[in-house]
Every structure is written in structure tokens, then in C-alpha cells.
Amino acid sequence: MPDGNVTSLQQGGRMHAGSGARRRGLFGLVFLIILVSASAVYAEGPSLTLDLGQSGPKQTAVVLQILALLTVLSLAPALFIMVTSFTRMVIVLSFLRQALGTQQVPPNQVLISLALFLTMFVMAPVGQAVYKDALQPLLAEQIGYEDAWNRGIQPIRGFMLKQMRDKDLELFLELSHSPKPAQVDQVPTHVIIPAFVLSELRISFQIGFLLYIPFLIVDMVVASVLMSMGMMLLPPVMISLPFKLILFVLADGWYLVVGSMVKSFQ
């Protein structure tokens, strides 16, 4: 076989292996979300039986369990947003669109989709760890649901603890009236999640402020030039928008913004 064909086959194998790892990471994240949702109401097994021909406390409890499970599963998208990098991604992209002044371009669907796929890219290592440590042993019936939950939540906790400030974590420990733990592993998950979200909001607003500065300078220069020329009735936005777009394109803005956001999680 020629060397070129061998090289192409090797590259194809590496690409296939990389795509398989990404799929496992995505499956791991989805599994963790479902496990987080289901663990709030059900921790013994996936089998539920409902007999509508009978009534009693036991049947009523089963119905309430099903309703509670459906309610918690409906909150799964919110759980995905809160414990991943999606919050920072979507807020920074929204700030970028406002700084450009392009109104609804790119549309909300494009921004949310881009933020979602970037989130999957950033969270792929965490998802792979969840898949390897929790999902595979659970499917092989080597561990139970409680052990799968304990193993699956650890990579997510590690990711959130790595991204947050100690100040934010101490704030929610104080608000929860919980004693300060001796180790980080002893911090409850319900304290880590709001501290992580607060840190993400702070960082995303900082990045948004930095994105506004160059476009604000362009707006000020254009407004000053128009005033000096006596063109008071001409909106400065109509003139500054093409200049901001040219500046953004020449600077390869999407490359810089996306690369900076992804690198901020590493």
C-alpha cells in the first residue's frame, strides 16, 4: 500500500477515535444531568409500576414520585446551564453583539447554538470522566445508582471548584450557616453551584467590558468627526457600524473571542 494511503488511514483512525471520545463525553454529560434529576426523587432503581385499578397510600406515593421525577427532569436544561460553561459563553456572545451594534445579527438561535457547542467542547473531558467512572460501571452492573451518583458528580465538582473564586465560595458557606470544612471535598454541592454561577457572571461581565472598549472608541471618534463637520442630524451609529464591522473582521474577531473564552477554562 502506498505511503500516502497509509497516512490517510492513520489520520482517519485518529479522527474516528477523537469523535468517539467526544461522543462519550457528551453521553457522560447527558447521563449526569439525568442522574442529577432522578436522584432527587428516586434512588433505588429505574423500575416503577402503576396500577390504576387500585388505590391506596402506596399507589399514591408512586404517582407522586412520577410527578416529582417529571418536574425535576423538566429542570434538566437549567441544571445543564448552571453547572457548565454555558453561562459564560452565552453572556459574552451577547455582549459582543451589543458592542457591535448589529441588533439581531447574529440571531439568538445562532448565539445559543454556538454557546451550546462550545460548552460541549469545553466540558468534553469532564463528560468523558463521568462516562468512564460512573456510566460504564453502572451499565455493566458493577455499581449501584448511589455509587454512580457519587462518582459522576466528582468531575463536575472539580470543574466548578477550579473556576470559582474562594471569596464566592466563602460567601455561600456563610449564607448557608455551614461550618467551614477542613477540606474542599467536604463542601456541599448545593453551596458550590451558586458560588460557581456567581463567579461565571463576574468573569463574563469583565470580558464583556473589555469587548466594549474598542467599539466604544470607534463610536466616540465617529461622533466627534460628525460633530466637527456639522452633521448633527446624521446618526453616528449608521456611520460607525461599518467601521466596527471592518475592525472586527480585520482583527479576526470571532477567532480571538472564541479562542479566549475556551482558553479561559483551561
Coordinates of N, CA and C in Angstrom, one line a residue, residues 38 122 141 151 153 190-191 202-203:
A38 N -32.9 12.6 38.5 CA -33.6 11.5 39.0 C -33.2 11.2 40.5
V122 N -15.8 22.4 25.7 CA -15.1 22.6 26.9 C -15.3 21.5 27.9
E141 N -23.4 -3.1 35.5 CA -24.0 -3.6 36.8 C -22.9 -3.9 37.8
R151 N -19.7 9.0 42.1 CA -18.6 9.1 41.1 C -18.8 10.1 40.0
I153 N -20.6 12.9 40.1 CA -20.6 14.3 40.5 C -19.2 14.8 40.7
H190 N -24.7 21.8 47.0 CA -25.6 22.9 46.9 C -25.0 24.3 47.2
V191 N -23.8 24.3 47.8 CA -23.1 25.5 48.1 C -22.2 25.8 46.9
R202 N -19.4 37.1 37.1 CA -18.4 38.1 37.3 C -17.4 38.1 36.1
I203 N -16.9 36.9 35.8 CA -15.9 36.8 34.7 C -16.5 37.2 33.3

